[in-house]
Amino acid sequence: MKIIYIVSPAYIATGGTELLQQLCYVLNSTGKKCYMYYTEEYNDSDVEKKFKKYNNQAVERIPDNINSVIVIPETRIDFAYKFKSATIYFWWLSVDNYYGSRKLKTDIAHSIVYSFKDKRNQFLFKRNIHLVQSEYAKQYLLKEKNIDNKNIHYLSDYLNDTFLNNAMGDINSNLRKNQILYNPRKGLKFTEILIDNIVEYDWIPLQGLTPDEMLHLMQISKVYIDFGNHPGKDRIPREAAICGCCIITGKRGSANNKIDIAIKDKYKFEDRLSSIDQIHSLICDCMDNFDICQSDFKNYREIILKEEAIFKENVLKIFEKM
């Protein structure tokens, strides 16, 4: 029987590191033998504090033999060079966070080093299997890395129970405030321009909040905007949508397709000054006619609710022979 090892950072608890935990949990629940391997100290780390609930066991060493299957996220590609006999799956939880994507802000020296390392990785990429969390990542591999489509498998993610179990609640506008939610960690430069120009509504940053506090804010608000870079299929837009908010995004990264953020085109804008008046008008429409506008997101919410079942189906399909 093959043993599956999932490589994960431990220093930061994000949607990506939670997804790595979810995969390990699902694999073990389906009868596979799966362990976490942390590239940093796990004890008392952010990952332990936030995701201990998954109760995944960890190992300190991964044996390099034909019975080892190693899942490596795109931020830890170099880890694959340690192995010659194990089977490697690269899991693209994002595109932009891969050092060879040319999306990271780096100095000239690092850019040269990363470019060299990216070219070196092409041999690794051609001979191993790729899992993609988003359509954005799939298209990157097909077009930028010339990976054969048969070596790419879709394995996305799903929201955690805090949001799925409490889903939309009552979407009625009478229970919601005319306030706009945003993530200050992404797209802040353009968002601040919007805040300066759209002053009749309260703007609430989603920062320093527990999942329950995030849930509450999303259940009493009408609009969530996100003009970030969308390096993968981001969770916060889906969390806001499943809680009943209207979603307005830019067109960067995964937001620039109809699969990863499956909302109508009228809710997506280029993040430039010429878009401000249109965005302002749409926000006003969402506030004044919320019950009508929120119905535009019915299909998106239905997709989000099905993600956990699809994830489990894809896990079984990809790892069925192990």
Short mmCIF file of C-alpha atoms in Angstrom, two decimals:
data_model
loop_
_atom_site.label_atom_id
_atom_site.label_comp_id
_atom_site.label_asym_id
_atom_site.label_seq_id
_atom_site.Cartn_x
_atom_site.Cartn_y
_atom_site.Cartn_z
CA MET A 1 0.00 0.00 0.00
CA LYS A 2 1.31 3.42 -0.93
CA ILE A 3 1.62 6.10 1.72
CA ILE A 4 0.75 9.70 0.90
CA TYR A 5 2.66 12.61 2.37
CA ILE A 6 1.44 16.20 2.11
CA VAL A 7 4.07 18.91 2.34
CA SER A 8 2.95 22.09 4.08
CA PRO A 9 4.34 25.31 5.50
CA ALA A 10 3.58 25.74 9.20
CA TYR A 11 4.36 29.41 9.79
CA ILE A 12 1.16 30.78 8.29
CA ALA A 13 -2.49 29.68 8.46
CA THR A 14 -4.21 30.53 5.19
CA GLY A 15 -6.83 29.08 2.90
CA GLY A 16 -4.02 27.23 1.16
CA THR A 17 -2.59 25.61 4.27
CA GLU A 18 -6.11 24.69 5.37
CA LEU A 19 -6.70 22.99 2.03
CA LEU A 20 -3.60 20.85 2.56
CA GLN A 21 -5.07 19.81 5.90
CA GLN A 22 -8.43 19.06 4.28
CA LEU A 23 -6.83 16.78 1.70
CA CYS A 24 -5.02 14.80 4.39
CA TYR A 25 -8.22 14.52 6.42
CA VAL A 26 -10.31 13.34 3.46
CA LEU A 27 -7.70 10.81 2.32
CA ASN A 28 -7.52 9.26 5.77
CA SER A 29 -11.31 9.20 6.07
CA THR A 30 -11.52 7.20 2.84
CA GLY A 31 -9.13 4.52 4.03
CA LYS A 32 -5.86 5.83 2.61
CA LYS A 33 -2.74 6.24 4.69
CA CYS A 34 -1.76 9.89 4.70
CA TYR A 35 0.51 12.12 6.80
CA MET A 36 1.45 15.78 6.94
CA TYR A 37 5.06 16.89 6.61
CA TYR A 38 5.84 20.42 7.78
CA THR A 39 8.70 22.46 6.34
CA GLU A 40 8.89 24.51 9.55
CA GLU A 41 8.39 23.82 13.23
CA TYR A 42 4.78 22.74 13.74
CA ASN A 43 4.40 22.88 17.52
CA ASP A 44 2.85 26.18 18.61
CA SER A 45 2.74 27.35 14.98
CA ASP A 46 -0.15 29.24 13.38
CA VAL A 47 -1.10 26.09 11.47
CA GLU A 48 -1.29 24.01 14.66
CA LYS A 49 -3.36 26.64 16.46
CA LYS A 50 -5.89 27.07 13.68
CA PHE A 51 -6.12 23.62 12.06
CA LYS A 52 -5.54 21.23 14.93
CA LYS A 53 -9.21 20.27 14.57
CA TYR A 54 -8.37 18.13 11.53
CA ASN A 55 -6.35 15.86 13.82
CA ASN A 56 -3.87 14.92 11.07
CA GLN A 57 -0.74 13.04 12.07
CA ALA A 58 2.65 14.31 10.93
CA VAL A 59 6.01 12.76 10.15
CA GLU A 60 9.47 14.27 10.45
CA ARG A 61 10.89 12.38 7.49
CA ILE A 62 9.55 11.16 4.12
CA PRO A 63 11.15 7.94 2.83
CA ASP A 64 12.31 8.11 -0.77
CA ASN A 65 10.92 4.90 -2.25
CA ILE A 66 8.33 3.73 -4.77
CA ASN A 67 5.66 3.45 -2.07
CA SER A 68 5.82 7.16 -1.21
CA VAL A 69 3.46 9.61 -2.90
CA ILE A 70 4.30 13.23 -2.12
CA VAL A 71 1.93 16.16 -2.65
CA ILE A 72 3.89 19.41 -2.90
CA PRO A 73 2.28 22.88 -3.10
CA GLU A 74 3.60 25.35 -5.68
CA THR A 75 5.34 27.40 -2.98
CA ARG A 76 7.59 24.44 -2.11
CA ILE A 77 8.56 23.16 -5.58
CA ASP A 78 12.25 22.89 -4.62
CA PHE A 79 11.37 20.20 -2.07
CA ALA A 80 10.88 17.74 -4.96
CA TYR A 81 14.61 17.69 -5.69
CA LYS A 82 15.17 15.66 -2.52
CA PHE A 83 13.50 12.59 -4.08
CA LYS A 84 14.38 10.22 -6.89
CA SER A 85 12.06 7.23 -6.37
CA ALA A 86 8.90 8.71 -4.86
CA THR A 87 5.89 9.75 -6.94
CA ILE A 88 5.46 13.54 -6.98
CA TYR A 89 2.22 15.48 -7.35
CA PHE A 90 2.54 19.25 -7.63
CA TRP A 91 -0.55 20.99 -6.29
CA TRP A 92 -1.06 24.49 -7.66
CA LEU A 93 -3.03 26.22 -4.90
CA SER A 94 -2.12 29.49 -6.60
CA VAL A 95 -0.17 30.77 -9.57
CA ASP A 96 1.14 34.10 -8.32
CA ASN A 97 2.82 32.65 -5.22
CA TYR A 98 5.07 30.40 -7.32
CA TYR A 99 8.45 32.16 -7.60
CA GLY A 100 8.63 31.47 -11.34
CA SER A 101 5.30 33.14 -12.14
CA ARG A 102 6.91 36.60 -12.28
CA LYS A 103 4.03 37.85 -10.13
CA LEU A 104 5.97 38.23 -6.89
CA LYS A 105 7.54 41.57 -6.03
CA THR A 106 11.28 40.91 -5.91
CA ASP A 107 14.54 42.77 -6.41
CA ILE A 108 16.66 42.25 -9.54
CA ALA A 109 18.93 39.67 -7.91
CA HIS A 110 16.04 37.49 -6.76
CA SER A 111 14.31 37.84 -10.12
CA ILE A 112 17.39 36.44 -11.87
CA VAL A 113 17.70 33.57 -9.38
CA TYR A 114 14.00 32.72 -9.63
CA SER A 115 14.10 32.83 -13.43
CA PHE A 116 16.99 30.35 -13.43
CA LYS A 117 15.25 28.07 -10.96
CA ASP A 118 12.03 28.21 -12.98
CA LYS A 119 13.86 27.07 -16.12
CA ARG A 120 15.49 24.27 -14.15
CA ASN A 121 12.05 23.15 -12.94
CA GLN A 122 10.76 22.49 -16.45
CA PHE A 123 12.13 18.97 -16.42
CA LEU A 124 10.38 18.31 -13.09
CA PHE A 125 7.13 19.74 -14.42
CA LYS A 126 7.15 17.62 -17.58
CA ARG A 127 7.62 14.29 -15.82
CA ASN A 128 5.26 14.69 -12.87
CA ILE A 129 1.53 15.06 -12.26
CA HIS A 130 -0.09 18.43 -11.57
CA LEU A 131 -3.17 19.14 -9.48
CA VAL A 132 -4.87 22.52 -9.90
CA GLN A 133 -7.05 24.37 -7.42
CA SER A 134 -8.32 26.80 -10.06
CA GLU A 135 -9.00 27.22 -13.76
CA TYR A 136 -6.47 30.05 -13.57
CA ALA A 137 -3.76 27.56 -12.57
CA LYS A 138 -4.80 25.08 -15.27
CA GLN A 139 -4.52 27.69 -18.00
CA TYR A 140 -1.14 28.80 -16.62
CA LEU A 141 0.21 25.26 -16.87
CA LEU A 142 -1.21 24.71 -20.34
CA LYS A 143 -0.13 28.02 -21.84
CA GLU A 144 2.94 29.07 -19.88
CA LYS A 145 4.48 25.71 -19.00
CA ASN A 146 3.24 23.61 -21.93
CA ILE A 147 2.10 20.81 -19.64
CA ASP A 148 0.11 18.07 -21.36
CA ASN A 149 -3.57 18.28 -20.40
CA LYS A 150 -3.60 14.57 -19.46
CA ASN A 151 -1.10 15.33 -16.69
CA ILE A 152 -3.31 18.01 -15.11
CA HIS A 153 -6.09 17.05 -12.68
CA TYR A 154 -8.61 19.42 -11.15
CA LEU A 155 -8.61 19.35 -7.35
CA SER A 156 -10.11 22.51 -5.94
CA ASP A 157 -11.36 23.10 -2.40
CA TYR A 158 -14.38 23.88 -0.26
CA LEU A 159 -15.28 26.27 2.53
CA ASN A 160 -14.92 25.20 6.12
CA ASP A 161 -17.88 24.29 8.31
CA THR A 162 -18.18 27.74 9.88
CA PHE A 163 -19.57 29.02 6.57
CA LEU A 164 -21.12 25.89 5.05
CA ASN A 165 -23.14 24.95 8.13
CA ASN A 166 -24.44 28.48 8.59
CA ALA A 167 -24.63 29.30 4.88
CA MET A 168 -26.92 32.10 3.82
CA GLY A 169 -29.40 32.35 6.66
CA ASP A 170 -31.89 35.09 5.87
CA ILE A 171 -30.81 37.14 2.84
CA ASN A 172 -33.65 39.61 3.36
CA SER A 173 -32.42 43.19 3.02
CA ASN A 174 -34.25 44.24 6.21
CA LEU A 175 -31.62 42.41 8.27
CA ARG A 176 -28.66 43.93 6.45
CA LYS A 177 -26.80 47.21 6.68
CA ASN A 178 -25.70 49.44 3.81
CA GLN A 179 -22.05 48.59 4.34
CA ILE A 180 -19.25 47.35 2.11
CA LEU A 181 -16.81 44.66 3.19
CA TYR A 182 -13.27 44.39 1.79
CA ASN A 183 -10.01 42.55 2.40
CA PRO A 184 -7.32 45.15 3.23
CA ARG A 185 -4.53 42.67 2.49
CA LYS A 186 -5.31 42.56 -1.22
CA GLY A 187 -5.92 45.28 -3.78
CA LEU A 188 -5.77 47.98 -1.11
CA LYS A 189 -4.38 50.72 -3.38
CA PHE A 190 -7.43 50.71 -5.67
CA THR A 191 -9.82 49.99 -2.80
CA GLU A 192 -8.63 53.12 -0.99
CA ILE A 193 -9.46 55.14 -4.11
CA LEU A 194 -12.96 53.68 -4.05
CA ILE A 195 -13.31 54.47 -0.34
CA ASP A 196 -12.33 58.09 -1.01
CA ASN A 197 -14.87 58.39 -3.83
CA ILE A 198 -17.79 56.40 -2.42
CA VAL A 199 -18.44 58.06 0.90
CA GLU A 200 -22.13 57.50 1.55
CA TYR A 201 -21.63 53.93 2.81
CA ASP A 202 -19.58 52.42 5.63
CA TRP A 203 -16.51 50.44 4.55
CA ILE A 204 -15.57 47.55 6.85
CA PRO A 205 -12.12 45.90 6.57
CA LEU A 206 -12.04 42.16 7.17
CA GLN A 207 -9.03 41.94 9.42
CA GLY A 208 -8.22 40.60 12.89
CA LEU A 209 -11.46 38.63 12.96
CA THR A 210 -12.31 35.10 14.04
CA PRO A 211 -14.26 32.94 11.54
CA ASP A 212 -17.43 33.51 13.60
CA GLU A 213 -16.90 37.28 13.49
CA MET A 214 -16.34 37.13 9.73
CA LEU A 215 -19.51 35.09 9.36
CA HIS A 216 -21.56 37.60 11.36
CA LEU A 217 -20.31 40.60 9.38
CA MET A 218 -21.05 38.88 6.09
CA GLN A 219 -24.55 37.98 7.22
CA ILE A 220 -25.45 41.59 8.05
CA SER A 221 -23.77 43.31 5.08
CA LYS A 222 -24.88 43.81 1.50
CA VAL A 223 -21.69 44.07 -0.58
CA TYR A 224 -18.21 42.54 -0.63
CA ILE A 225 -15.61 43.94 -3.03
CA ASP A 226 -12.28 42.39 -3.98
CA PHE A 227 -9.80 44.06 -6.28
CA GLY A 228 -6.90 41.87 -5.21
CA ASN A 229 -4.66 39.77 -7.42
CA HIS A 230 -6.65 36.53 -6.92
CA PRO A 231 -3.61 34.18 -7.06
CA GLY A 232 -5.92 31.15 -6.83
CA LYS A 233 -9.63 30.55 -6.38
CA ASP A 234 -9.87 32.73 -3.28
CA ARG A 235 -12.10 31.79 -0.37
CA ILE A 236 -13.29 35.14 0.93
CA PRO A 237 -15.43 35.97 -2.15
CA ARG A 238 -17.12 32.58 -1.76
CA GLU A 239 -17.56 33.03 1.97
CA ALA A 240 -19.21 36.39 1.40
CA ALA A 241 -21.40 35.03 -1.39
CA ILE A 242 -22.60 32.03 0.61
CA CYS A 243 -23.54 34.43 3.40
CA GLY A 244 -25.73 36.38 0.99
CA CYS A 245 -23.54 39.34 -0.01
CA CYS A 246 -23.39 40.75 -3.52
CA ILE A 247 -19.85 40.30 -4.89
CA ILE A 248 -17.93 42.88 -6.94
CA THR A 249 -14.41 42.01 -8.12
CA GLY A 250 -11.61 43.09 -10.39
CA LYS A 251 -10.32 41.02 -13.28
CA ARG A 252 -6.91 39.96 -12.04
CA GLY A 253 -5.80 36.33 -11.73
CA SER A 254 -8.58 33.84 -11.12
CA ALA A 255 -11.21 36.58 -11.20
CA ASN A 256 -10.63 36.91 -14.94
CA ASN A 257 -12.57 33.78 -15.89
CA LYS A 258 -16.12 32.54 -15.47
CA ILE A 259 -15.21 29.33 -13.64
CA ASP A 260 -13.25 30.39 -10.55
CA ILE A 261 -15.54 33.31 -9.70
CA ALA A 262 -18.75 32.37 -11.47
CA ILE A 263 -20.58 35.69 -11.30
CA LYS A 264 -22.08 37.83 -14.03
CA ASP A 265 -19.70 40.03 -16.03
CA LYS A 266 -21.47 43.17 -14.82
CA TYR A 267 -19.99 42.55 -11.35
CA LYS A 268 -16.37 42.48 -12.60
CA PHE A 269 -14.33 45.59 -13.41
CA GLU A 270 -10.83 46.63 -14.43
CA ASP A 271 -9.16 48.31 -11.46
CA ARG A 272 -8.62 51.68 -13.10
CA LEU A 273 -9.90 55.21 -12.51
CA SER A 274 -12.28 55.07 -15.47
CA SER A 275 -14.21 52.26 -13.72
CA ILE A 276 -14.99 54.20 -10.54
CA ASP A 277 -18.28 55.73 -11.68
CA GLN A 278 -19.60 52.36 -12.90
CA ILE A 279 -18.54 50.63 -9.68
CA HIS A 280 -20.18 53.40 -7.65
CA SER A 281 -23.40 53.05 -9.61
CA LEU A 282 -23.45 49.27 -9.18
CA ILE A 283 -22.80 49.50 -5.43
CA CYS A 284 -25.72 51.93 -5.12
CA ASP A 285 -27.91 49.51 -7.06
CA CYS A 286 -26.92 46.65 -4.76
CA MET A 287 -27.74 48.76 -1.72
CA ASP A 288 -31.05 50.16 -2.99
CA ASN A 289 -32.27 47.00 -4.74
CA PHE A 290 -30.53 44.35 -2.69
CA ASP A 291 -33.23 41.70 -2.90
CA ILE A 292 -33.09 41.84 -6.71
CA CYS A 293 -29.31 42.05 -7.03
CA GLN A 294 -28.54 39.24 -4.58
CA SER A 295 -30.59 36.87 -6.77
CA ASP A 296 -27.90 37.31 -9.46
CA PHE A 297 -25.64 35.19 -7.25
CA LYS A 298 -27.97 32.21 -6.85
CA ASN A 299 -26.00 30.06 -9.32
CA TYR A 300 -22.67 31.00 -7.71
CA ARG A 301 -23.98 29.97 -4.29
CA GLU A 302 -25.23 26.65 -5.63
CA ILE A 303 -21.77 25.95 -7.07
CA ILE A 304 -20.13 26.77 -3.73
CA LEU A 305 -22.48 24.44 -1.85
CA LYS A 306 -21.49 21.55 -4.15
CA GLU A 307 -17.74 22.07 -3.82
CA GLU A 308 -17.16 19.72 -0.88
CA ALA A 309 -18.85 16.78 -2.63
CA ILE A 310 -16.92 17.48 -5.85
CA PHE A 311 -13.66 17.73 -3.91
CA LYS A 312 -14.21 14.32 -2.32
CA GLU A 313 -15.14 12.77 -5.67
CA ASN A 314 -11.97 14.14 -7.26
CA VAL A 315 -9.80 12.95 -4.35
CA LEU A 316 -11.12 9.42 -4.79
CA LYS A 317 -10.57 9.55 -8.56
CA ILE A 318 -7.02 10.89 -8.35
CA PHE A 319 -5.82 8.66 -5.52
CA GLU A 320 -8.00 5.58 -6.17
CA LYS A 321 -5.11 3.16 -6.92
CA MET A 322 -3.08 4.00 -3.83
#
